mmCIF file of C-alpha atoms and ligand atoms in Angstrom:
data_model
loop_
_atom_site.group_PDB
_atom_site.id
_atom_site.type_symbol
_atom_site.label_atom_id
_atom_site.label_comp_id
_atom_site.label_asym_id
_atom_site.label_seq_id
_atom_site.Cartn_x
_atom_site.Cartn_y
_atom_site.Cartn_z
ATOM 1 C CA UNK I 160 -36.189 2.137 69.068
ATOM 2 C CA UNK I 161 -35.586 4.695 69.873
ATOM 3 C CA UNK I 162 -32.351 4.831 72.855
ATOM 4 C CA UNK I 163 -28.728 1.917 70.393
ATOM 5 C CA UNK I 164 -26.594 1.167 73.523
ATOM 6 C CA UNK I 165 -23.684 0.208 71.808
ATOM 7 C CA UNK I 166 -22.153 -2.489 73.163
ATOM 8 C CA UNK I 167 -19.186 -3.135 70.520
ATOM 9 C CA UNK I 168 -16.209 -4.408 72.346
ATOM 10 C CA UNK I 169 -13.594 -1.241 71.325
ATOM 11 C CA UNK I 170 -16.726 0.836 72.772
ATOM 12 C CA UNK I 171 -16.815 -0.887 75.655
ATOM 13 C CA UNK I 172 -13.305 -1.398 76.481
ATOM 14 C CA UNK I 173 -11.954 2.534 75.877
ATOM 15 C CA UNK I 174 -14.973 3.363 77.617
ATOM 16 C CA UNK I 175 -13.969 1.273 80.788
ATOM 17 C CA UNK I 176 -10.788 3.011 80.246
ATOM 18 C CA UNK I 177 -12.475 6.554 80.935
ATOM 19 C CA UNK I 178 -13.810 5.548 83.713
ATOM 20 C CA UNK I 179 -10.257 4.946 85.624
ATOM 21 C CA UNK I 180 -10.781 7.545 89.143
ATOM 22 C CA UNK I 181 -7.226 8.298 88.230
ATOM 23 C CA UNK I 182 -7.144 8.921 84.047
ATOM 24 C CA UNK I 183 -4.971 11.865 82.934
ATOM 25 C CA UNK I 184 -6.472 14.439 81.070
ATOM 26 C CA UNK I 185 -5.245 13.418 77.940
ATOM 27 C CA UNK I 186 -6.386 10.289 77.395
ATOM 28 C CA UNK I 187 -9.899 11.144 79.512
ATOM 29 C CA UNK I 188 -9.650 13.894 76.125
ATOM 30 C CA UNK I 189 -8.287 11.296 73.606
ATOM 31 C CA UNK I 190 -10.762 9.107 74.690
ATOM 32 C CA UNK I 191 -13.931 11.030 74.602
ATOM 33 C CA UNK I 192 -12.785 11.892 70.670
ATOM 34 C CA UNK I 193 -12.442 8.432 69.986
ATOM 35 C CA UNK I 194 -15.313 7.216 71.276
ATOM 36 C CA UNK I 195 -17.680 9.736 69.917
ATOM 37 C CA UNK I 196 -16.551 8.830 66.156
ATOM 38 C CA UNK I 197 -17.581 5.527 66.636
ATOM 39 C CA UNK I 198 -20.570 6.097 68.201
ATOM 40 C CA UNK I 199 -20.894 9.021 65.059
ATOM 41 C CA UNK I 200 -20.664 6.204 62.542
ATOM 42 C CA UNK I 201 -23.507 3.903 64.652
ATOM 43 C CA UNK I 202 -25.549 7.001 64.337
ATOM 44 C CA UNK I 203 -25.538 7.412 60.418
ATOM 45 C CA UNK I 204 -25.911 4.184 59.305
ATOM 46 C CA UNK I 205 -29.349 5.432 57.946
ATOM 47 C CA UNK I 206 -28.094 8.558 56.038
ATOM 48 C CA UNK I 207 -29.155 8.200 52.948
ATOM 49 C CA UNK I 208 -27.298 7.257 50.021
ATOM 50 C CA UNK I 209 -27.631 7.857 46.335
ATOM 51 C CA UNK I 210 -26.555 6.458 42.734
ATOM 52 C CA UNK I 211 -24.411 9.167 40.789
ATOM 53 C CA UNK I 212 -21.982 8.085 37.637
ATOM 54 C CA UNK I 213 -18.108 8.756 37.892
ATOM 55 C CA UNK I 214 -15.498 8.274 35.694
ATOM 56 C CA UNK I 215 -12.906 5.278 37.084
ATOM 57 C CA UNK I 216 -10.110 4.000 36.638
ATOM 58 C CA UNK I 217 -10.395 2.104 33.879
ATOM 59 C CA UNK I 218 -11.782 5.469 31.787
ATOM 60 C CA UNK I 219 -15.170 3.571 32.500
ATOM 61 C CA UNK I 220 -17.918 5.220 33.351
ATOM 62 C CA UNK I 221 -18.930 4.239 37.155
ATOM 63 C CA UNK I 222 -22.333 4.392 39.534
ATOM 64 C CA UNK I 223 -21.240 4.405 42.888
ATOM 65 C CA UNK I 224 -23.170 5.153 45.605
ATOM 66 C CA UNK I 225 -22.432 8.750 47.561
ATOM 67 C CA UNK I 226 -24.405 10.365 50.510
ATOM 68 C CA UNK I 227 -27.579 12.097 49.234
ATOM 69 C CA UNK I 228 -26.460 15.258 50.453
ATOM 70 C CA UNK I 229 -28.706 15.158 53.314
ATOM 71 C CA UNK I 230 -27.856 18.960 55.135
ATOM 72 C CA UNK I 231 -25.887 17.946 58.641
ATOM 73 C CA UNK I 232 -25.328 20.454 62.006
ATOM 74 C CA UNK I 233 -23.365 18.967 64.791
ATOM 75 C CA UNK I 234 -24.462 20.698 68.146
ATOM 76 C CA UNK I 235 -21.926 20.397 70.913
ATOM 77 C CA UNK I 236 -23.415 21.328 74.220
ATOM 78 C CA UNK I 237 -20.672 23.544 76.087
ATOM 79 C CA UNK I 238 -18.516 22.919 77.485
ATOM 80 C CA UNK I 239 -18.003 18.940 78.161
ATOM 81 C CA UNK I 240 -19.676 19.059 74.461
ATOM 82 C CA UNK I 241 -16.391 20.596 72.833
ATOM 83 C CA UNK I 242 -14.626 16.317 73.672
ATOM 84 C CA UNK I 243 -16.050 14.822 71.343
ATOM 85 C CA UNK I 244 -16.578 17.737 68.318
ATOM 86 C CA UNK I 245 -13.092 16.554 66.783
ATOM 87 C CA UNK I 246 -14.057 12.308 66.823
ATOM 88 C CA UNK I 247 -17.777 13.938 64.982
ATOM 89 C CA UNK I 248 -16.016 16.372 62.168
ATOM 90 C CA UNK I 249 -13.125 13.592 61.022
ATOM 91 C CA UNK I 250 -16.005 11.223 59.971
ATOM 92 C CA UNK I 251 -18.771 14.402 58.948
ATOM 93 C CA UNK I 252 -16.232 17.168 57.294
ATOM 94 C CA UNK I 253 -18.681 19.232 55.476
ATOM 95 C CA UNK I 254 -21.146 19.525 58.593
ATOM 96 C CA UNK I 255 -21.837 22.788 60.415
ATOM 97 C CA UNK I 256 -21.554 23.477 63.962
ATOM 98 C CA UNK I 257 -24.341 25.333 65.420
ATOM 99 C CA UNK I 258 -23.344 25.699 69.894
ATOM 100 C CA UNK I 259 -24.705 25.849 72.781
ATOM 101 C CA UNK I 260 -23.641 26.937 76.490
ATOM 102 C CA UNK I 261 -25.334 25.411 78.980
ATOM 103 C CA UNK I 262 -24.753 24.425 82.497
ATOM 104 C CA UNK I 263 -26.265 23.359 85.557
ATOM 105 C CA UNK I 264 -27.478 25.190 88.772
ATOM 106 C CA UNK I 265 -25.641 22.724 90.641
ATOM 107 C CA UNK I 266 -28.565 23.223 93.113
ATOM 108 C CA UNK I 267 -31.408 22.587 91.192
ATOM 109 C CA UNK I 268 -29.870 20.803 88.832
ATOM 110 C CA UNK I 269 -31.240 22.694 86.336
ATOM 111 C CA UNK I 270 -29.487 23.448 83.190
ATOM 112 C CA UNK I 271 -28.515 27.669 82.845
ATOM 113 C CA UNK I 272 -28.509 29.149 79.212
ATOM 114 C CA UNK I 273 -25.180 31.064 78.149
ATOM 115 C CA UNK I 274 -24.708 30.781 74.687
ATOM 116 C CA UNK I 275 -25.887 29.973 71.473
ATOM 117 C CA UNK I 276 -24.945 30.069 68.294
ATOM 118 C CA UNK I 277 -27.156 28.200 65.189
ATOM 119 C CA UNK I 278 -26.364 27.512 61.499
ATOM 120 C CA UNK I 279 -28.517 28.669 58.883
ATOM 121 C CA UNK I 280 -30.938 26.689 57.305
ATOM 122 C CA UNK I 281 -31.270 24.663 60.245
ATOM 123 C CA UNK I 282 -35.268 23.790 58.902
ATOM 124 C CA UNK I 283 -33.537 21.529 56.397
ATOM 125 C CA UNK I 284 -30.949 20.028 58.109
ATOM 126 C CA UNK I 285 -30.088 16.986 60.767
ATOM 127 C CA UNK I 286 -28.976 18.344 64.045
ATOM 128 C CA UNK I 287 -26.610 15.414 65.821
ATOM 129 C CA UNK I 288 -26.230 16.922 69.627
ATOM 130 C CA UNK I 289 -22.995 15.790 71.263
ATOM 131 C CA UNK I 290 -22.848 15.978 75.120
ATOM 132 C CA UNK I 291 -20.460 13.007 76.902
ATOM 133 C CA UNK I 292 -23.561 13.378 79.852
ATOM 134 C CA UNK I 293 -26.661 11.828 79.341
ATOM 135 C CA UNK I 294 -27.807 12.276 83.667
ATOM 136 C CA UNK I 295 -31.143 14.659 84.520
ATOM 137 C CA UNK I 296 -31.855 15.103 80.567
ATOM 138 C CA UNK I 297 -32.096 18.931 81.144
ATOM 139 C CA UNK I 298 -29.798 20.290 79.554
ATOM 140 C CA UNK I 299 -30.538 18.086 76.363
ATOM 141 C CA UNK I 300 -33.908 18.493 77.086
ATOM 142 C CA UNK I 301 -33.005 22.232 76.663
ATOM 143 C CA UNK I 302 -31.010 21.889 73.251
ATOM 144 C CA UNK I 303 -33.773 19.804 71.829
ATOM 145 C CA UNK I 304 -36.408 23.192 72.361
ATOM 146 C CA UNK I 305 -33.380 25.119 71.020
ATOM 147 C CA UNK I 306 -33.156 22.933 67.847
ATOM 148 C CA UNK I 307 -37.135 22.399 67.380
ATOM 149 C CA UNK I 308 -38.356 26.386 68.392
ATOM 150 C CA UNK I 309 -35.551 26.918 65.384
ATOM 151 C CA UNK I 310 -37.704 24.657 63.081
ATOM 152 C CA UNK I 311 -35.193 21.646 62.310
ATOM 153 C CA UNK I 312 -36.945 18.555 61.621
ATOM 154 C CA UNK I 313 -34.843 15.990 62.428
ATOM 155 C CA UNK I 314 -32.031 15.068 65.603
ATOM 156 C CA UNK I 315 -30.461 12.661 67.257
ATOM 157 C CA UNK I 316 -28.434 12.055 70.112
ATOM 158 C CA UNK I 317 -24.778 10.997 71.209
ATOM 159 C CA UNK I 318 -24.035 10.661 74.688
ATOM 160 C CA UNK I 319 -21.070 8.418 75.990
ATOM 161 C CA UNK I 320 -22.500 7.417 79.365
ATOM 162 C CA UNK I 321 -26.775 7.755 79.997
ATOM 163 C CA UNK I 322 -28.595 8.128 82.857
ATOM 164 C CA UNK I 323 -31.836 6.048 83.184
ATOM 165 C CA UNK I 324 -33.822 9.440 84.045
ATOM 166 C CA UNK I 325 -31.966 11.446 81.329
ATOM 167 C CA UNK I 326 -33.026 8.843 78.584
ATOM 168 C CA UNK I 327 -36.772 8.696 80.104
ATOM 169 C CA UNK I 328 -37.409 13.162 80.153
ATOM 170 C CA UNK I 329 -36.000 12.399 76.338
ATOM 171 C CA UNK I 330 -38.075 9.420 74.939
ATOM 172 C CA UNK I 331 -41.105 12.051 77.431
ATOM 173 C CA UNK I 332 -40.199 15.613 75.358
ATOM 174 C CA UNK I 333 -39.455 14.088 71.749
ATOM 175 C CA UNK I 334 -40.070 10.731 71.278
ATOM 176 C CA UNK I 335 -38.929 10.375 68.035
ATOM 177 C CA UNK I 336 -34.751 11.108 68.638
ATOM 178 C CA UNK I 337 -32.878 8.518 68.659
ATOM 179 C CA UNK I 338 -29.841 8.080 71.333
ATOM 180 C CA UNK I 339 -26.661 6.633 70.909
ATOM 181 C CA UNK I 340 -24.722 5.912 74.136
ATOM 182 C CA UNK I 341 -21.733 3.891 75.000
ATOM 183 C CA UNK I 342 -23.742 2.894 77.848
ATOM 184 C CA UNK I 343 -26.614 3.475 80.415
ATOM 185 C CA UNK I 344 -25.443 3.456 83.498
ATOM 186 C CA UNK I 345 -27.415 2.167 87.029
ATOM 187 C CA UNK I 346 -28.991 5.709 88.736
ATOM 188 C CA UNK I 347 -27.709 9.740 89.145
ATOM 189 C CA UNK I 348 -26.144 10.320 92.928
ATOM 190 C CA UNK I 349 -27.883 12.672 95.511
ATOM 191 C CA UNK I 350 -25.831 15.514 93.289
ATOM 192 C CA UNK I 351 -26.910 14.400 89.960
ATOM 193 C CA UNK I 352 -23.765 12.326 89.209
ATOM 194 C CA UNK I 353 -24.182 9.188 87.199
ATOM 195 C CA UNK I 354 -22.984 6.119 89.038
ATOM 196 C CA UNK I 355 -20.728 4.579 88.639
ATOM 197 C CA UNK I 356 -20.581 7.380 85.227
ATOM 198 C CA UNK I 357 -17.720 9.382 84.496
ATOM 199 C CA UNK I 358 -17.186 12.096 87.340
ATOM 200 C CA UNK I 359 -17.450 15.641 85.840
ATOM 201 C CA UNK I 360 -16.836 15.147 82.114
ATOM 202 C CA UNK I 361 -16.501 19.203 81.715
ATOM 203 C CA UNK I 362 -13.575 18.884 84.085
ATOM 204 C CA UNK I 363 -12.126 16.468 82.709
ATOM 205 C CA UNK I 364 -11.551 17.324 78.875
ATOM 206 C CA UNK I 365 -10.688 20.645 80.013
ATOM 207 C CA UNK I 366 -8.447 19.462 83.237
ATOM 208 C CA UNK I 367 -10.426 22.165 85.284
ATOM 209 C CA UNK I 368 -11.656 21.442 89.499
HETATM 210 O O1 PRP V 3 -28.461 15.877 82.559
HETATM 211 P P1 PRP V 3 -28.131 17.272 83.357
HETATM 212 O O2 PRP V 3 -29.058 16.755 84.539
HETATM 213 O O3 PRP V 3 -27.868 18.315 82.736
HETATM 214 O O4 PRP V 3 -26.232 17.586 83.423
HETATM 215 C C1 PRP V 3 -25.571 16.295 81.781
HETATM 216 C C2 PRP V 3 -24.899 18.408 81.513
HETATM 217 O O5 PRP V 3 -23.689 17.821 83.278
HETATM 218 C C3 PRP V 3 -22.851 18.907 82.168
HETATM 219 O O6 PRP V 3 -22.656 19.906 81.688
HETATM 220 P P2 PRP V 3 -21.959 20.960 83.460
HETATM 221 O O7 PRP V 3 -23.244 21.619 83.704
HETATM 222 O O8 PRP V 3 -21.119 20.794 83.991
HETATM 223 O O9 PRP V 3 -21.157 21.333 82.122
HETATM 224 P P3 PRP V 3 -20.159 22.183 81.748
HETATM 225 O O10 PRP V 3 -19.544 21.111 80.568
HETATM 226 O O11 PRP V 3 -19.278 23.271 81.628
HETATM 227 O O12 PRP V 3 -18.934 20.861 82.798
HETATM 228 C C4 PRP V 3 -22.706 17.534 80.832
HETATM 229 O O13 PRP V 3 -21.638 17.611 79.978
HETATM 230 C C5 PRP V 3 -24.740 17.592 80.458
HETATM 231 O O14 PRP V 3 -24.114 19.432 79.530
HETATM 232 O O1 URA V 4 -22.671 12.601 85.757
HETATM 233 C C1 URA V 4 -21.780 13.676 85.445
HETATM 234 C C2 URA V 4 -23.769 14.561 85.436
HETATM 235 C C3 URA V 4 -23.409 15.615 84.664
HETATM 236 N N1 URA V 4 -22.226 15.828 84.227
HETATM 237 C C4 URA V 4 -21.505 15.444 84.291
HETATM 238 O O2 URA V 4 -19.904 15.910 84.582
HETATM 239 N N2 URA V 4 -20.827 13.984 84.843
HETATM 240 MG MG1 MG V 5 -19.546 20.215 83.761
#
């Protein structure tokens, strides 16, 4: 299955709080980070482990299960994706960060790229792309295209809210990419905003507009 809508009570509670019209920048930001952390826990369930021997407290050598050391890069899509970054790095502290800057043209809804800086060895890394909103899917597919073009072999997507249109677009372009989301909402409105959604996530995280 490539779409994972996480219905854990903590995830649903925090997302519910984020939907409140009058939410403060501080609360929105905090909740975005907390949700990112919970979704990262879900999205990393299949990371490979390997057995290693360590010196235990009693003096005996003991076998423990540690991450196999697959290289990970986290890819926040500017701006709003930055609001999830701390939550993800809390759980994967050694991950490298690749940054993609895209904004959506308000008329055409097409993504406009303005920045990119990728880590090296992308061809050996799992990329976890983070953005609160998957609306038309244009920004996400453009980001996956950039990663794919640089040889990235495995990509996952974590979003807070996804529209059916965006899920469809990602699945058509990248059927192998797993999407983790706190909610699959109803639809897009005439301006391409997710309904019920969260409003403009970038503006809410950065306190702009
Ligand atoms: O699925 P799409 O239709 O492409 O829309 C989703 C994109 O729109 C928002 O970014 P925005 O363009 O508002 O930029 P910002 O993060 O700088 O506010 C959001 O954070 C996604 O990146
Ligand atoms: O609902 C939406 C759609 C795109 N970008 C947002 O921030 N929110
Ligand atoms: Mg925005």
